[in-house]
mmCIF file of C-alpha atoms and ligand atoms in Angstrom:
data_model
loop_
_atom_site.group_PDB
_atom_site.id
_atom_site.type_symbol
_atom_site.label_atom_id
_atom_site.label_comp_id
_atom_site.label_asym_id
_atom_site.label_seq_id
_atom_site.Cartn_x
_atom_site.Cartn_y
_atom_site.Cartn_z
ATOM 1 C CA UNK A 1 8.038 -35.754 -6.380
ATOM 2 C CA UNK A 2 5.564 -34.774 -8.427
ATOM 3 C CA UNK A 3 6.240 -32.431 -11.248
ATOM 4 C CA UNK A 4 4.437 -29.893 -14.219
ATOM 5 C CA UNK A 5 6.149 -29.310 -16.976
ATOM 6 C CA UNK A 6 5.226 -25.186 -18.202
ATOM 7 C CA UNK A 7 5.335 -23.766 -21.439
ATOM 8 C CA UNK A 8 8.991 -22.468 -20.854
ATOM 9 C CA UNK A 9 10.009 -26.097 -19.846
ATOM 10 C CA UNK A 10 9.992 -25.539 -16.388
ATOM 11 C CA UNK A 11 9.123 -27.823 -14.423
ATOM 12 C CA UNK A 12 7.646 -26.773 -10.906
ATOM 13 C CA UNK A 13 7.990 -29.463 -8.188
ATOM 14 C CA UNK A 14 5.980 -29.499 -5.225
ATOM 15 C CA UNK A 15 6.929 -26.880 -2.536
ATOM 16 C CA UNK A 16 6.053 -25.032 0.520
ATOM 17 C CA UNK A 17 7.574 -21.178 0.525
ATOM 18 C CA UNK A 18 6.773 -18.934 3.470
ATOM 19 C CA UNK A 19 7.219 -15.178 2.732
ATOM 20 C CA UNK A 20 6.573 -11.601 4.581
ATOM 21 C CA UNK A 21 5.473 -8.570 3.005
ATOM 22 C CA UNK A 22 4.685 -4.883 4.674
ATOM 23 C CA UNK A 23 2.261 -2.741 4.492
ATOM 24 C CA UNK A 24 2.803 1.149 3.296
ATOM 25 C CA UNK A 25 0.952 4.156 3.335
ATOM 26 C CA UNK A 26 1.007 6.487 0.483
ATOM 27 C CA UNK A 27 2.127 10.107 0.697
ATOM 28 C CA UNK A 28 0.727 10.921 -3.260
ATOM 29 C CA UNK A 29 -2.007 8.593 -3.068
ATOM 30 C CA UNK A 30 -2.394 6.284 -5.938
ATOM 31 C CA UNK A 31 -6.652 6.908 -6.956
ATOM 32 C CA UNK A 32 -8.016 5.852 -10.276
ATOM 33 C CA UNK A 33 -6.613 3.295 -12.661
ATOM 34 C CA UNK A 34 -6.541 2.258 -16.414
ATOM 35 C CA UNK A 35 -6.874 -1.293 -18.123
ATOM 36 C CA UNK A 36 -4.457 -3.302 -16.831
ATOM 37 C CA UNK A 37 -4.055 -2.073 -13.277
ATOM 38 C CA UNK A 38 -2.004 1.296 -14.870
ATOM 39 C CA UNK A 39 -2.021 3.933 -12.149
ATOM 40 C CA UNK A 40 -3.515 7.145 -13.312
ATOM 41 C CA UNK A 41 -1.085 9.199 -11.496
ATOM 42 C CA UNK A 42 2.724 8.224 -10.184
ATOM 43 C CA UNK A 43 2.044 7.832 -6.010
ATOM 44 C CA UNK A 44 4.965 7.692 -3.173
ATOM 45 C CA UNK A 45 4.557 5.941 -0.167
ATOM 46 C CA UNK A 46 6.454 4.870 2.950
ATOM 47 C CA UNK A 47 7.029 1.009 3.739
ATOM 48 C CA UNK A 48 5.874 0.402 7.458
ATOM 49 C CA UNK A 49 8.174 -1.385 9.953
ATOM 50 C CA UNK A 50 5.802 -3.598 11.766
ATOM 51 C CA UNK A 51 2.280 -4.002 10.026
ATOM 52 C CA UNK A 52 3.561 -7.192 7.889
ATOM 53 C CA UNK A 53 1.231 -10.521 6.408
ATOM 54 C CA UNK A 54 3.148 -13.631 6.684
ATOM 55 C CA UNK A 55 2.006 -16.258 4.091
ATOM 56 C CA UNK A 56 2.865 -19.702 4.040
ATOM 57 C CA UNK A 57 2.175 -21.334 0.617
ATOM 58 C CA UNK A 58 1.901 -24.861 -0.475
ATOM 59 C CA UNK A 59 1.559 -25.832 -4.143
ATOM 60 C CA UNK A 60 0.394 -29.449 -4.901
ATOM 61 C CA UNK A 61 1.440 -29.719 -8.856
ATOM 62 C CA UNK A 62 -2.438 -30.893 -10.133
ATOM 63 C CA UNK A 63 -3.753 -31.054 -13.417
ATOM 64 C CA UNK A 64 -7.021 -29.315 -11.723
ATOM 65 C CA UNK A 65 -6.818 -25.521 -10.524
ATOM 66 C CA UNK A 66 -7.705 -25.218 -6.736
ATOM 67 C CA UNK A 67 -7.180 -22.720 -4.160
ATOM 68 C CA UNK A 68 -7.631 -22.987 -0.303
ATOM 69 C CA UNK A 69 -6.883 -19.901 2.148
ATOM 70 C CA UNK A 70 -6.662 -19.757 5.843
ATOM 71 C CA UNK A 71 -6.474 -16.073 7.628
ATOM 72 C CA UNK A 72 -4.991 -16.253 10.877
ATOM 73 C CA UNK A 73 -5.952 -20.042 10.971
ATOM 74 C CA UNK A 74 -9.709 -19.922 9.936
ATOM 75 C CA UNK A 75 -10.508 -20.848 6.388
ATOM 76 C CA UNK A 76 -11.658 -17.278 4.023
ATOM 77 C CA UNK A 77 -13.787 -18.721 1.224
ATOM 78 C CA UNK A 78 -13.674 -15.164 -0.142
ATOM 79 C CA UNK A 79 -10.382 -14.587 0.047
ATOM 80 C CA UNK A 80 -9.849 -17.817 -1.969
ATOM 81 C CA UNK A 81 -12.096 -16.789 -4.558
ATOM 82 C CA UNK A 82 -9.797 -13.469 -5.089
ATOM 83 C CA UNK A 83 -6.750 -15.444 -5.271
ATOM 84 C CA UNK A 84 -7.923 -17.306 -7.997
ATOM 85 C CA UNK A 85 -9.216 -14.856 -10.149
ATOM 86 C CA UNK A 86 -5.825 -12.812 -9.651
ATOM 87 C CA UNK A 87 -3.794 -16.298 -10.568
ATOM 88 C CA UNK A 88 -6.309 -16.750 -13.453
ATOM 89 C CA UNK A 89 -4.871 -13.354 -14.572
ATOM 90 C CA UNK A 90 -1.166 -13.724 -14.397
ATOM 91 C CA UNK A 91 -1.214 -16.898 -15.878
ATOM 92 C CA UNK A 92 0.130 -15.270 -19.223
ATOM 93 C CA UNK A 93 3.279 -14.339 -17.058
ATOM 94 C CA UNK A 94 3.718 -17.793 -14.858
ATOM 95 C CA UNK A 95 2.157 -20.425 -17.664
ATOM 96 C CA UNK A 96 2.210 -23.293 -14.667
ATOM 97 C CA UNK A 97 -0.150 -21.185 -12.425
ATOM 98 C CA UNK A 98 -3.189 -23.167 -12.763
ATOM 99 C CA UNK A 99 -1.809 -26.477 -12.624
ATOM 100 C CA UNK A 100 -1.903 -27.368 -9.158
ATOM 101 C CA UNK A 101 -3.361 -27.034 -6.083
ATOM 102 C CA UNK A 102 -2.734 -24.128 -3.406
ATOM 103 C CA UNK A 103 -3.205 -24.406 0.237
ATOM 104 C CA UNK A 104 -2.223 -20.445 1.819
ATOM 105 C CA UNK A 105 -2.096 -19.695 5.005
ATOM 106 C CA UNK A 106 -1.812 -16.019 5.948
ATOM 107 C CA UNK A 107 -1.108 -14.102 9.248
ATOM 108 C CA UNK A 108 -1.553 -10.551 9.724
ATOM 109 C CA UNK A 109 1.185 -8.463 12.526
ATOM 110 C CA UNK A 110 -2.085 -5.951 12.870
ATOM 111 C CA UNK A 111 -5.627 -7.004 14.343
ATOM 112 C CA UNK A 112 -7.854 -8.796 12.225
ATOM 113 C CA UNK A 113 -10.572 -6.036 11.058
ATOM 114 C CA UNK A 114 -8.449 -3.561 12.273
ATOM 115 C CA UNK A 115 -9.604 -1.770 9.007
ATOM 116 C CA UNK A 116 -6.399 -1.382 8.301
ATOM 117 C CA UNK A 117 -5.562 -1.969 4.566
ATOM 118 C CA UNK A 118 -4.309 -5.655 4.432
ATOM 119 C CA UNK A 119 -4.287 -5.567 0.282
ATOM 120 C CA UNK A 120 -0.859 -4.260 -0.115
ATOM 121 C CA UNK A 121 1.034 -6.546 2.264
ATOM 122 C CA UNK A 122 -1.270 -9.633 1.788
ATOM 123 C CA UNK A 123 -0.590 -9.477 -2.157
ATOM 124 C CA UNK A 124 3.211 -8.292 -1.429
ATOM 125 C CA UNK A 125 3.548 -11.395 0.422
ATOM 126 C CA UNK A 126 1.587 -13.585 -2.131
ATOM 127 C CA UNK A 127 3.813 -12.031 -4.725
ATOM 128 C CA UNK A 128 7.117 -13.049 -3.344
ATOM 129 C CA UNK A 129 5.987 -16.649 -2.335
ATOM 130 C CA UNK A 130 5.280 -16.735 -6.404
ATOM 131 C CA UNK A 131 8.498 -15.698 -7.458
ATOM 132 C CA UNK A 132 9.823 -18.292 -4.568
ATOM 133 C CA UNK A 133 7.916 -21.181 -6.610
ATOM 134 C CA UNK A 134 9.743 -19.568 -9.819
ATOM 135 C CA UNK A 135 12.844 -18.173 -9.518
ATOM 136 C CA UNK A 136 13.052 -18.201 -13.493
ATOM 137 C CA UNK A 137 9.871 -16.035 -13.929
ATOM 138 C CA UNK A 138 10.261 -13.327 -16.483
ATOM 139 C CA UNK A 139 8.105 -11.345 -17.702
ATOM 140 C CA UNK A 140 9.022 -10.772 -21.173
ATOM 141 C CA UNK A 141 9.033 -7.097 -22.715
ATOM 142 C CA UNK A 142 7.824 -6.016 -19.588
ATOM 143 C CA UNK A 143 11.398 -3.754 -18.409
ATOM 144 C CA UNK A 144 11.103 -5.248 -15.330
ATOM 145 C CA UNK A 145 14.757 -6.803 -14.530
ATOM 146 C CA UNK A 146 15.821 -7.320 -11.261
ATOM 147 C CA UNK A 147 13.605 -9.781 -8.905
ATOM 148 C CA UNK A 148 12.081 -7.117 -6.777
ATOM 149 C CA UNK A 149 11.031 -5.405 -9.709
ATOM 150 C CA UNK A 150 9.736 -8.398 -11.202
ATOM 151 C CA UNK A 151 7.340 -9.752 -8.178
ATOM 152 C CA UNK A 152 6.943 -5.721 -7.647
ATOM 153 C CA UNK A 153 5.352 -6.604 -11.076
ATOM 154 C CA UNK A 154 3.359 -9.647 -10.104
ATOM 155 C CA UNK A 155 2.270 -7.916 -6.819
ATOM 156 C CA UNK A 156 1.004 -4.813 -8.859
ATOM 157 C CA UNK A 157 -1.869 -6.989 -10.867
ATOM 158 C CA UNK A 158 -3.198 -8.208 -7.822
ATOM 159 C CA UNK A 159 -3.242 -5.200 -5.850
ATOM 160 C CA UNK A 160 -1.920 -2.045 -6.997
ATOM 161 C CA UNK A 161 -0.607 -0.119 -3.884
ATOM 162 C CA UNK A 162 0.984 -3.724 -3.134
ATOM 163 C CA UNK A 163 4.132 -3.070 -5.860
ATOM 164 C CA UNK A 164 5.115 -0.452 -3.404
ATOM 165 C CA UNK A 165 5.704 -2.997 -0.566
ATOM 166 C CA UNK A 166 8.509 -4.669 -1.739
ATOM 167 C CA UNK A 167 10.986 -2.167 -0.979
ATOM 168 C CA UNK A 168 11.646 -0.282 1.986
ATOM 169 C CA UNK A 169 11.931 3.008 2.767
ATOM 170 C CA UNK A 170 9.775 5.777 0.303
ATOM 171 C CA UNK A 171 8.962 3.716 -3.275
ATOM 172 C CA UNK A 172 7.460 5.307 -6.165
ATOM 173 C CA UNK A 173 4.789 3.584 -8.453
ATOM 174 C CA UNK A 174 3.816 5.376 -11.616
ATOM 175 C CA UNK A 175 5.823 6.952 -14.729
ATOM 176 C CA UNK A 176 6.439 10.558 -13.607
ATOM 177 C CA UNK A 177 10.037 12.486 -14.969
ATOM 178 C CA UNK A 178 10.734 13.483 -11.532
ATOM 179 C CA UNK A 179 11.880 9.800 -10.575
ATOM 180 C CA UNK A 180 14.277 9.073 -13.467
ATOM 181 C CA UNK A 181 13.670 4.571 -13.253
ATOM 182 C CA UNK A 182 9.775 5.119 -12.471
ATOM 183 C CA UNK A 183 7.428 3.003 -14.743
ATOM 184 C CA UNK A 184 3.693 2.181 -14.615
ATOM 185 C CA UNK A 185 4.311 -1.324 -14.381
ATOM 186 C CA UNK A 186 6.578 -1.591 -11.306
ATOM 187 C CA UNK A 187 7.634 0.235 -8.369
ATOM 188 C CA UNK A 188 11.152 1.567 -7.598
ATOM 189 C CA UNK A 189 12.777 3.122 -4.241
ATOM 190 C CA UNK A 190 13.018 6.752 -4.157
ATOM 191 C CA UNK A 191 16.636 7.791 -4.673
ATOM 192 C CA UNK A 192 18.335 7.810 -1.296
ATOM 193 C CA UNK A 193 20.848 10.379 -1.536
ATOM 194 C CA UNK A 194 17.676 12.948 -2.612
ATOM 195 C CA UNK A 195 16.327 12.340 0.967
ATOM 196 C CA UNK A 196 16.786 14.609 3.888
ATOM 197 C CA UNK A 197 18.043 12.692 6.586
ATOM 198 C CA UNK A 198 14.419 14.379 8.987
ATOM 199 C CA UNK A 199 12.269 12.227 6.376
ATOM 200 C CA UNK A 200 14.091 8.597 7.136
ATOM 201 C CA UNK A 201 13.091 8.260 10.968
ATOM 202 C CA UNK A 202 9.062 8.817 11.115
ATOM 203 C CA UNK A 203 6.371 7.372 13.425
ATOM 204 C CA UNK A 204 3.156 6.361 12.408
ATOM 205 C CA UNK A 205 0.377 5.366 14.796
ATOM 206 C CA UNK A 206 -2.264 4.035 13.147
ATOM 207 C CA UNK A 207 -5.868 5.543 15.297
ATOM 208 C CA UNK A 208 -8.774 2.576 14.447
ATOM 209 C CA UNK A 209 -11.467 4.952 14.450
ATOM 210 C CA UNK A 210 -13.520 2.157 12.379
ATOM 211 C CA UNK A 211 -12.754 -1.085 12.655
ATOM 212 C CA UNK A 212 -14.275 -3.806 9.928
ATOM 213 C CA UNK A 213 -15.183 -3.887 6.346
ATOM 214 C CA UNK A 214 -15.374 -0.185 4.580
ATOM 215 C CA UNK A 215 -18.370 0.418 2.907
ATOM 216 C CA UNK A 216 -16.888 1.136 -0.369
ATOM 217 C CA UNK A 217 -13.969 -1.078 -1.515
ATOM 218 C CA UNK A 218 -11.169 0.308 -3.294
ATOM 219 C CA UNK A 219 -12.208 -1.120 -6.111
ATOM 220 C CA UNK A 220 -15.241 0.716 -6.416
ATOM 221 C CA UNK A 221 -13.829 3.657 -5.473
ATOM 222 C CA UNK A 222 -10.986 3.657 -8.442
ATOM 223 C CA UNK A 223 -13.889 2.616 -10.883
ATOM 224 C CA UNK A 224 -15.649 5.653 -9.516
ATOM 225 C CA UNK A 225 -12.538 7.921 -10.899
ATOM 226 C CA UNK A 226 -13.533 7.144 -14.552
ATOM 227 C CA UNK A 227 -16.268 9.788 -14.329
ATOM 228 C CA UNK A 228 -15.458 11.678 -11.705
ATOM 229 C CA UNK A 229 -15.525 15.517 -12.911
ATOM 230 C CA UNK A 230 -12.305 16.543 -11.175
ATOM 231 C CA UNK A 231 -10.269 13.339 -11.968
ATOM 232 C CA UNK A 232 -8.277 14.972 -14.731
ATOM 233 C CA UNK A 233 -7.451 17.380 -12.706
ATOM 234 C CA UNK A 234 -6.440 15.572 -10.005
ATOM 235 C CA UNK A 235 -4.448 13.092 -11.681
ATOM 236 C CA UNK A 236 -2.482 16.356 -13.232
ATOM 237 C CA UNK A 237 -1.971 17.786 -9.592
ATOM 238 C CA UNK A 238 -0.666 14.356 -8.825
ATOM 239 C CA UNK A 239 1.995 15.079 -11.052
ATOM 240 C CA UNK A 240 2.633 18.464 -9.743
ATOM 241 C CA UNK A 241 2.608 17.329 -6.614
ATOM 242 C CA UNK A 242 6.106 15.426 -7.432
ATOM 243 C CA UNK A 243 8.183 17.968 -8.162
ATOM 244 C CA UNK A 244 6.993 19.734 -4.945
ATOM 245 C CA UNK A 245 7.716 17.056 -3.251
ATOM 246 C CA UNK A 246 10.761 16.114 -4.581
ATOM 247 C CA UNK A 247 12.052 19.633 -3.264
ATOM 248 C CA UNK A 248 10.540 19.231 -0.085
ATOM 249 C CA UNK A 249 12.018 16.015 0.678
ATOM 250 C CA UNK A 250 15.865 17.096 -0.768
ATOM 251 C CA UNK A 251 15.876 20.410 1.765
ATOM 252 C CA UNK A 252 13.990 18.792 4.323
ATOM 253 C CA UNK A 253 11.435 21.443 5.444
ATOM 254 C CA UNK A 254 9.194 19.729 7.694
ATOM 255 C CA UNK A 255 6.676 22.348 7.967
ATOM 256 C CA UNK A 256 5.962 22.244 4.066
ATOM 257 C CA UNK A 257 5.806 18.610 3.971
ATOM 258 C CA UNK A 258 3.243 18.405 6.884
ATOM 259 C CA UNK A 259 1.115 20.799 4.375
ATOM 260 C CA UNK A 260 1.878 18.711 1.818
ATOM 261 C CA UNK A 261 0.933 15.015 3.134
ATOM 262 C CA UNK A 262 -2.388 16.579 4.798
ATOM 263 C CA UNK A 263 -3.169 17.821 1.593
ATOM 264 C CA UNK A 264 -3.000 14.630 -0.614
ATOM 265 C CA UNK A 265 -5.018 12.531 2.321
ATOM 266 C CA UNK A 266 -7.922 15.056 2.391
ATOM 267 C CA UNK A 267 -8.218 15.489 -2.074
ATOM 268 C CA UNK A 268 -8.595 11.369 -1.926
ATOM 269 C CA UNK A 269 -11.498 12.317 0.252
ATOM 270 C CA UNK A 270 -12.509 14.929 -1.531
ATOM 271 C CA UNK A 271 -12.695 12.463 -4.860
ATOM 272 C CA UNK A 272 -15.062 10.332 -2.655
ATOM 273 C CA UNK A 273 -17.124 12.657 -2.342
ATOM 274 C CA UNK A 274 -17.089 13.971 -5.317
ATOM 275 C CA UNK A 275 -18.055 10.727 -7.177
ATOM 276 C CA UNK A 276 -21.349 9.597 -8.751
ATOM 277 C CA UNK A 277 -23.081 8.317 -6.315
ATOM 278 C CA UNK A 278 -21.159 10.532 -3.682
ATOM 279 C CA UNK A 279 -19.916 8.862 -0.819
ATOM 280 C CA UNK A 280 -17.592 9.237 2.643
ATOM 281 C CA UNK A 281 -15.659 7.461 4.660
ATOM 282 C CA UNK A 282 -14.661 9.640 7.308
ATOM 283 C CA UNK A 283 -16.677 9.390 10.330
ATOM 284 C CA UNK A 284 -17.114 11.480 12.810
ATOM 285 C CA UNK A 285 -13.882 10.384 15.224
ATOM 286 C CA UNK A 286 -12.029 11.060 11.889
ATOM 287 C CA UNK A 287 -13.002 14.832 11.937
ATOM 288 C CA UNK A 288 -12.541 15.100 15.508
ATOM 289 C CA UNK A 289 -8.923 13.875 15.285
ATOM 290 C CA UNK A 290 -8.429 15.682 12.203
ATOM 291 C CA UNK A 291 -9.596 18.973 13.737
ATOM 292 C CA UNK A 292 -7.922 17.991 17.406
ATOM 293 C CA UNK A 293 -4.477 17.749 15.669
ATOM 294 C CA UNK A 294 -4.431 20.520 13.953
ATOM 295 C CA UNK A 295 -5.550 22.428 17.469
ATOM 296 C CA UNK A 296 -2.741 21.172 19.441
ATOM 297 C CA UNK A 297 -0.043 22.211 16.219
ATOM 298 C CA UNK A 298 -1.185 25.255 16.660
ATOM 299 C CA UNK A 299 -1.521 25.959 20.180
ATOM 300 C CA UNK A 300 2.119 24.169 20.423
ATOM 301 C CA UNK A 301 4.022 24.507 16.975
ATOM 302 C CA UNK A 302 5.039 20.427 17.609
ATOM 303 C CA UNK A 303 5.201 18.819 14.109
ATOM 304 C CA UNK A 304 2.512 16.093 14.457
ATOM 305 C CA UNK A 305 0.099 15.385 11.239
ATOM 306 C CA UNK A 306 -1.690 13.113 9.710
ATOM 307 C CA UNK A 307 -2.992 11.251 6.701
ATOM 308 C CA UNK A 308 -5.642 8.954 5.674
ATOM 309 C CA UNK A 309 -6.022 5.652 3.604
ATOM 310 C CA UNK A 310 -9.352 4.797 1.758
ATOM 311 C CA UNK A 311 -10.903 4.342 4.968
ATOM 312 C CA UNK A 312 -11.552 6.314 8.229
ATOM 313 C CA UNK A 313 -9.041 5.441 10.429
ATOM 314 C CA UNK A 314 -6.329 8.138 10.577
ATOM 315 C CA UNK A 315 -2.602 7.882 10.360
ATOM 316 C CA UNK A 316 -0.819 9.955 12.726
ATOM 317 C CA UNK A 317 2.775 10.927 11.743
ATOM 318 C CA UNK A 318 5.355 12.106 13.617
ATOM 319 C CA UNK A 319 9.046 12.388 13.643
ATOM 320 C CA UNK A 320 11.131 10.505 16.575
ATOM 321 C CA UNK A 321 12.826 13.363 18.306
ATOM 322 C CA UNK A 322 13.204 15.289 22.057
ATOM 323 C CA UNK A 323 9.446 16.062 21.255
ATOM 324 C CA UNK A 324 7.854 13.332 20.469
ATOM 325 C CA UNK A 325 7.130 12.565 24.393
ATOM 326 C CA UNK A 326 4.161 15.692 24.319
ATOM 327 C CA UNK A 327 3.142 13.894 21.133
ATOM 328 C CA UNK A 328 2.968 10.666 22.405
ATOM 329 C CA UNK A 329 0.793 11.757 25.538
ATOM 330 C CA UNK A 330 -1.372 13.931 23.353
ATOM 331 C CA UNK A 331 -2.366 10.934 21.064
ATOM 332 C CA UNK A 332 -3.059 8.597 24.135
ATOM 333 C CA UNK A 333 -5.150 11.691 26.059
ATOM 334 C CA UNK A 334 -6.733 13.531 23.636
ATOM 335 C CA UNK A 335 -6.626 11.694 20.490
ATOM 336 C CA UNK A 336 -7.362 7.981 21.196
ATOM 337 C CA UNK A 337 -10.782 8.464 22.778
ATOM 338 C CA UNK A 338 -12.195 9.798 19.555
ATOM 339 C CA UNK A 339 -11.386 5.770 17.995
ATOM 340 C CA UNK A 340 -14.028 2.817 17.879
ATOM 341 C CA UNK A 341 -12.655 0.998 20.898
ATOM 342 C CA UNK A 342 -9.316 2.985 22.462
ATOM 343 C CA UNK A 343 -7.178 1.038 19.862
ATOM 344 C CA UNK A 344 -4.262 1.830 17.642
ATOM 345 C CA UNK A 345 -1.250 0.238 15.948
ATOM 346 C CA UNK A 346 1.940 1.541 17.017
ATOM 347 C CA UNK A 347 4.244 1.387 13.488
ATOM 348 C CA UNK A 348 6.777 2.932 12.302
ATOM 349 C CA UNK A 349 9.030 3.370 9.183
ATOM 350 C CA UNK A 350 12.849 3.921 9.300
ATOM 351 C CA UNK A 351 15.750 3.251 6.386
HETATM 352 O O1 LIG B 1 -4.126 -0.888 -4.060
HETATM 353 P P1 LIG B 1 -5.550 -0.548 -3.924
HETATM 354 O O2 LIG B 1 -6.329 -0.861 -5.156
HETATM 355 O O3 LIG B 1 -6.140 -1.126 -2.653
HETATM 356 O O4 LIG B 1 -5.664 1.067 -3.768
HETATM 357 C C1 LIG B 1 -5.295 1.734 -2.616
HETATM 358 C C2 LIG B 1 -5.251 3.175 -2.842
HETATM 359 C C3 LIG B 1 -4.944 4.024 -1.603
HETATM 360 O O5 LIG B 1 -4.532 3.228 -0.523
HETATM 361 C C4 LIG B 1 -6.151 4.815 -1.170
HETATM 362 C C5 LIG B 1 -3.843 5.023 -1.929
HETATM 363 C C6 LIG B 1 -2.477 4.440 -2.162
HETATM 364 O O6 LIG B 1 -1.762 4.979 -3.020
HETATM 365 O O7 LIG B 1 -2.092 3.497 -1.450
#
């Protein structure tokens, strides 16, 4: 067996670790970012049930640095490239990183170009098959101290909205002193016992109004924060936003929270167009769903709502109850003609 001896004498032997990561969606979206990959505001998401990546990761120890990635069996040159910047940049945390050779093989649970955001659980999943190669990580000064923090750590510089994958349930990223263990560098779970039981059973069905690459990447888009007029003021309604939430979630009133989630999705659009050079990524099935839902809520007084990612596809959120059978119907009648090509991703998210 072939072995590299790191700087922490550790020696890392060659392996093959196979991990699975979800994805999330973010209820305070996470939407401009400091040095470092520091959110600019605390963000809470849910962890979906079923939209996962599975990764499969072989490391060849190597003196040369070399990186090989397969999505859903065919080889992403791209994808590759990504990878090794992002191990280029945690190499100060895991000094072994570039000495060896990488062959990853990833599988999404959702369609391929679904346009649904793969970043979170594909760099969750990367993440834990890291901290699989090295159980004695540590990253040093860094407060993170138990394992899930820790890869919620190493997830985090690769993708940001990925640190909130490795839990399940609703996980906050971002200091804010309405989640007492919240930190900028990590994510942490929500505290259970401040959730009403109404918020821990909720569907989400994902409508693939656009399917493919967005026009503006995330990355972009965050960059686009740093002079965006009504950033400061966003990123101080952010924080706001957490205590309101924080009371909306402990008494459970549904019809708030519905107010609430639609809210945050529509001022992350309302950034994007509000950036320099504007742009959108709505289309127009977006508005029709948008506007369709918010018909049909008021015509029947059903809790159905939605909210949106960095991308035009809309999620559609409802809880599992005696009603969600008119729901259902509605979304397959009314709502799924307005998508691409009559698809959508049945998920879910339940703790
Ligand atoms: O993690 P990134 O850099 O892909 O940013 C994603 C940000 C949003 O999905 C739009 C919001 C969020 O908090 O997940």
């Amino acid at each position: 067996m072939t072995e590299f001896s790191g700087n922490r004498n550790f020696k890392i032997s060659n392996q093959k670790v196979v991990e699975s990561c979800s994805s999330n969606i973010a209820l305070i979206k996470y939407w401009g970012k400091y040095e470092g990959q520091i959110p600019a505001n605390p963000s809470i998401s849910f962890t979906l049930n079923h939209c996962k990546t599975n990764t499969e990761m072989e490391f060849f120890a190597a003196e040369e640095f070399s990186v090989q990635t397969y999505l859903a069996g065919n080889e992403e040159v791209k994808f590759a490239e990504k990878i090794e910047k992002y191990f280029k940049s945690i190499e100060v945390y895991l000094p072994w990183i570039l000495k060896g050779k990488y062959i990853i093989k990833t599988e999404n649970t959702f369609p391929h170009s679904s346009g649904i955001a793969s970043s979170a659980s594909g760099f969750g999943a990367i993440a834990k098959c890291l901290m699989s190669l090295d159980h004695n990580f540590n990253v040093d000064n860094q407060q993170a101290t138990t394992d899930t923090q820790k890869t919620s750590f190493l997830a985090r510089l690769g993708s940001g909205s990925a640190c909130r994958s490795l839990y399940n349930g609703l996980v906050v990223w971002g200091k804010t002193e309405e989640v007492a263990e919240s930190s900028n560098l990590f994510a942490v779970p929500y505290p259970n016992e401040e959730i009403h039981p109404v918020f821990k059973k909720f569907n989400d069905w994902v409508l693939l109004v656009h399917e493919g690459e967005k026009t503006v990447s995330s990355t972009v888009g965050h960059a686009l924060m740093d002079d965006n007029a009504y950033a400061e003021r966003r990123f101080e309604e952010a924080h706001e936003n957490f205590k309101i939430l924080k009371e909306i979630l402990k008494t459970g009133d549904m019809k708030r929270f519905i107010t609430f989630v639609e809210h945050e999705a529509l001022t992350l659009h309302a950034m994007m167009m509000m950036s320099n050079p504007a742009y959108i990524l709505m289309k127009s099935g977006t508005l029709e769903i948008i506007n369709n839902i918010w018909e049909f809520r008021k015509e029947t007084g059903l809790n159905i709502f939605f909210t949106l990612d960095a991308g035009a596809n809309v999620h559609v959120l409802f809880p599992e109850n005696e009603e969600s059978d008119s729901i259902k119907s509605f979304i397959k009648e009314e709502l799924l003609p307005s998508t691409q090509n009559g698809k959508m991703v049945m998920d879910e998210m339940s703790f």
